[in-house]
Amino acid sequence: MKKVLIVVGIVAAVCMVSVLGFFVWLGTMLESGAMPDTMVVVGNKLSSPARKAIDQAVTIRPDESILFFYSAGLWSWNEDGSLVTNQRVISYHQGEEDGELYVLEADYADIESVTPYFSDTWAEDSSLIVELKDESFFMLQFSNEEDLDHSAIDYVLKQVEAQGGTIGDDQAVDPFMDEEADYEEPDVEEPAEE
């Protein structure tokens, strides 16, 4: 019985040290900027790994300033990113299957409308649906931590309004969040059996 207790104690100690080591490693990676922040980052406070990921995704124009950046990526800045600059909004993500980087962007003058969806829970990001004048659309995401989602989204709303775009109702159904939004089962007639 004594040997069993010693083995159980050793296994428990190894597990506890492993878990503690993981959290120390995770904290170190977050603090050093090697992993994405859990909140929106103001442009002048971007870490070099974040800036490197942005530079790989998109070319920042000479007279352009990054104002807000958020990555919903879990392990890497390259997985996903939403940028607000003084000239445009940019969303990028890495394809799950092909690993390709997909970038969607719009100058404020090219935006027809934007619709904000503010989250009030820590587990869900706020989002901003951007509809372009060519009727295409994409989504930006922002963590609601420290209300920086409001700062980023409010800036975009003001820029879009200044360019003649419209602002959608933030109480509307978010088509990216609600599986039933804007979807109706098509009426299909079954072929008659002959």
Coordinates of C-alpha atoms in Angstrom, one line a residue:
M1 CA 0.0 0.0 0.0
K2 CA 2.9 2.3 0.8
K3 CA 4.4 1.9 -2.7
V4 CA 1.0 2.6 -4.3
L5 CA 0.7 5.9 -2.3
I6 CA 4.3 6.9 -3.3
V7 CA 3.6 6.2 -7.0
V8 CA 0.2 8.1 -6.8
G9 CA 2.0 11.0 -5.1
I10 CA 4.7 11.2 -7.7
V11 CA 2.2 11.1 -10.6
A12 CA 0.1 13.8 -8.9
A13 CA 3.2 16.0 -8.3
V14 CA 4.4 15.5 -12.0
C15 CA 0.9 16.5 -13.2
M16 CA 0.8 19.6 -11.0
V17 CA 4.3 20.7 -12.0
S18 CA 3.3 20.2 -15.7
V19 CA 0.2 22.2 -15.4
L20 CA 2.0 25.0 -13.5
G21 CA 4.8 24.9 -16.1
F22 CA 2.2 25.3 -18.9
F23 CA 0.6 28.3 -17.3
V24 CA 4.0 29.9 -16.7
W25 CA 5.0 29.3 -20.3
L26 CA 1.6 30.7 -21.5
G27 CA 1.9 33.8 -19.4
T28 CA 5.5 34.4 -20.6
M29 CA 4.4 34.0 -24.2
L30 CA 1.5 36.4 -23.8
E31 CA 3.6 39.0 -21.9
S32 CA 6.4 38.9 -24.4
G33 CA 4.0 39.5 -27.3
A34 CA 4.8 36.1 -29.0
M35 CA 1.1 35.1 -28.8
P36 CA -1.9 37.2 -29.6
D37 CA -3.3 39.5 -26.9
T38 CA -6.7 38.8 -25.6
M39 CA -7.8 42.4 -26.2
V40 CA -7.7 45.1 -28.9
V41 CA -4.3 46.7 -29.2
V42 CA -3.9 50.4 -29.9
G43 CA -1.6 51.0 -32.9
N44 CA 1.3 52.6 -31.1
K45 CA 1.4 49.6 -28.6
L46 CA 1.8 46.8 -31.2
S47 CA 4.4 44.2 -30.3
S48 CA 7.0 43.4 -33.0
P49 CA 5.5 39.9 -33.6
A50 CA 2.1 41.5 -34.2
R51 CA 3.5 44.1 -36.5
K52 CA 5.4 41.4 -38.4
A53 CA 2.1 39.4 -38.9
I54 CA 0.4 42.6 -40.1
D55 CA 3.2 43.3 -42.6
Q56 CA 3.0 39.8 -43.9
A57 CA -0.8 40.2 -44.5
V58 CA -1.0 43.6 -45.9
T59 CA 1.2 46.5 -47.1
I60 CA 0.6 49.6 -44.9
R61 CA 0.5 52.7 -47.1
P62 CA 3.2 55.4 -46.5
D63 CA 0.6 57.9 -45.0
E64 CA -1.4 55.3 -43.2
S65 CA -1.5 54.7 -39.4
I66 CA -2.7 51.6 -37.6
L67 CA -5.1 52.8 -35.0
F68 CA -6.6 49.5 -33.6
F69 CA -5.6 45.8 -34.1
Y70 CA -7.1 42.6 -32.8
S71 CA -6.2 39.0 -33.5
A72 CA -8.7 36.3 -32.6
G73 CA -5.9 33.8 -33.3
L74 CA -5.2 31.5 -30.4
W75 CA -1.5 30.6 -30.9
S76 CA -0.3 32.9 -33.7
W77 CA -0.9 36.5 -34.9
N78 CA -1.0 35.1 -38.4
E79 CA -4.2 33.1 -37.8
D80 CA -6.5 36.0 -37.9
G81 CA -6.5 39.8 -37.7
S82 CA -8.8 42.9 -37.8
L83 CA -7.2 46.3 -38.4
V84 CA -8.6 49.8 -38.3
T85 CA -6.4 52.4 -39.9
N86 CA -6.9 56.1 -40.6
Q87 CA -7.8 55.2 -44.2
R88 CA -9.4 51.8 -44.3
V89 CA -10.5 48.6 -42.5
I90 CA -8.7 45.3 -43.1
S91 CA -9.5 41.7 -42.1
Y92 CA -7.2 38.8 -42.7
H93 CA -7.3 35.1 -41.8
Q94 CA -5.3 32.0 -42.6
G95 CA -7.2 29.2 -44.5
E96 CA -7.6 26.2 -42.3
E97 CA -7.1 23.7 -45.1
D98 CA -4.7 25.4 -47.4
G99 CA -2.8 27.7 -45.0
E100 CA -3.2 30.6 -47.5
L101 CA -3.6 34.1 -46.2
Y102 CA -6.9 35.7 -47.2
V103 CA -7.1 39.5 -47.0
L104 CA -10.3 41.6 -47.3
E105 CA -10.1 45.4 -47.1
A106 CA -12.1 48.5 -47.8
D107 CA -11.3 52.2 -47.9
Y108 CA -13.9 54.2 -46.0
A109 CA -15.1 55.8 -49.2
D110 CA -15.9 52.3 -50.6
I111 CA -18.1 51.2 -47.7
E112 CA -21.9 51.3 -48.2
S113 CA -22.8 50.4 -44.7
V114 CA -21.5 49.0 -41.4
T115 CA -23.4 47.2 -38.7
P116 CA -22.0 46.7 -35.3
Y117 CA -22.8 43.8 -33.0
F118 CA -21.5 44.5 -29.5
S119 CA -20.9 41.6 -27.2
D120 CA -21.6 41.8 -23.5
T121 CA -19.9 38.5 -22.6
W122 CA -16.2 37.8 -22.2
A123 CA -16.5 34.6 -24.2
E124 CA -17.7 36.3 -27.4
D125 CA -16.1 39.0 -29.5
S126 CA -17.9 42.1 -30.8
S127 CA -18.2 42.2 -34.6
L128 CA -18.6 44.8 -37.3
I129 CA -20.2 43.7 -40.6
V130 CA -18.7 45.8 -43.5
E131 CA -20.8 46.0 -46.6
L132 CA -19.1 47.5 -49.7
K133 CA -20.8 49.4 -52.5
D134 CA -20.3 46.4 -54.8
E135 CA -22.6 44.5 -52.3
S136 CA -19.8 42.2 -51.0
F137 CA -19.2 42.1 -47.3
F138 CA -16.8 40.9 -44.6
M139 CA -16.5 41.0 -40.9
L140 CA -14.1 42.5 -38.4
Q141 CA -13.9 41.1 -34.8
F142 CA -12.9 43.0 -31.7
S143 CA -12.5 41.7 -28.1
N144 CA -14.8 43.6 -25.7
E145 CA -12.1 43.6 -23.0
E146 CA -11.7 47.1 -21.5
D147 CA -14.3 48.4 -23.9
L148 CA -11.7 48.8 -26.7
D149 CA -14.2 47.2 -29.1
H150 CA -16.3 50.4 -28.7
S151 CA -13.4 52.6 -29.4
A152 CA -12.4 50.8 -32.6
I153 CA -16.0 50.4 -33.9
D154 CA -17.0 53.9 -33.0
Y155 CA -14.0 55.2 -35.0
V156 CA -15.1 53.2 -38.1
L157 CA -18.7 54.3 -37.7
K158 CA -17.6 58.0 -37.7
Q159 CA -15.4 57.5 -40.8
V160 CA -18.1 55.7 -42.7
E161 CA -20.7 58.3 -41.9
A162 CA -18.3 61.1 -42.9
Q163 CA -18.0 59.4 -46.3
G164 CA -21.8 59.1 -46.8
G165 CA -22.1 55.5 -45.7
T166 CA -24.9 54.2 -43.4
I167 CA -24.9 52.6 -40.0
G168 CA -27.0 49.5 -39.4
D169 CA -28.9 48.8 -36.2
D170 CA -26.7 47.1 -33.6
Q171 CA -29.8 45.2 -32.3
A172 CA -30.2 43.4 -35.6
V173 CA -29.4 39.7 -36.0
D174 CA -25.8 39.1 -36.8
P175 CA -25.7 36.8 -39.9
F176 CA -22.3 35.4 -38.8
M177 CA -23.4 34.6 -35.2
D178 CA -27.0 33.4 -35.7
E179 CA -27.3 30.2 -37.7
E180 CA -30.9 30.9 -38.6
A181 CA -30.4 34.5 -39.8
D182 CA -31.6 35.4 -43.2
Y183 CA -32.1 31.7 -44.1
E184 CA -35.3 30.1 -45.2
E185 CA -35.7 26.6 -46.4
P186 CA -36.3 26.8 -50.2
D187 CA -39.6 25.6 -51.5
V188 CA -38.7 22.7 -53.7
E189 CA -41.3 20.6 -55.3
E190 CA -40.7 16.9 -55.3
P191 CA -40.7 15.4 -58.7
A192 CA -43.8 13.4 -59.4
E193 CA -43.3 9.7 -59.5
E194 CA -44.0 8.1 -62.8

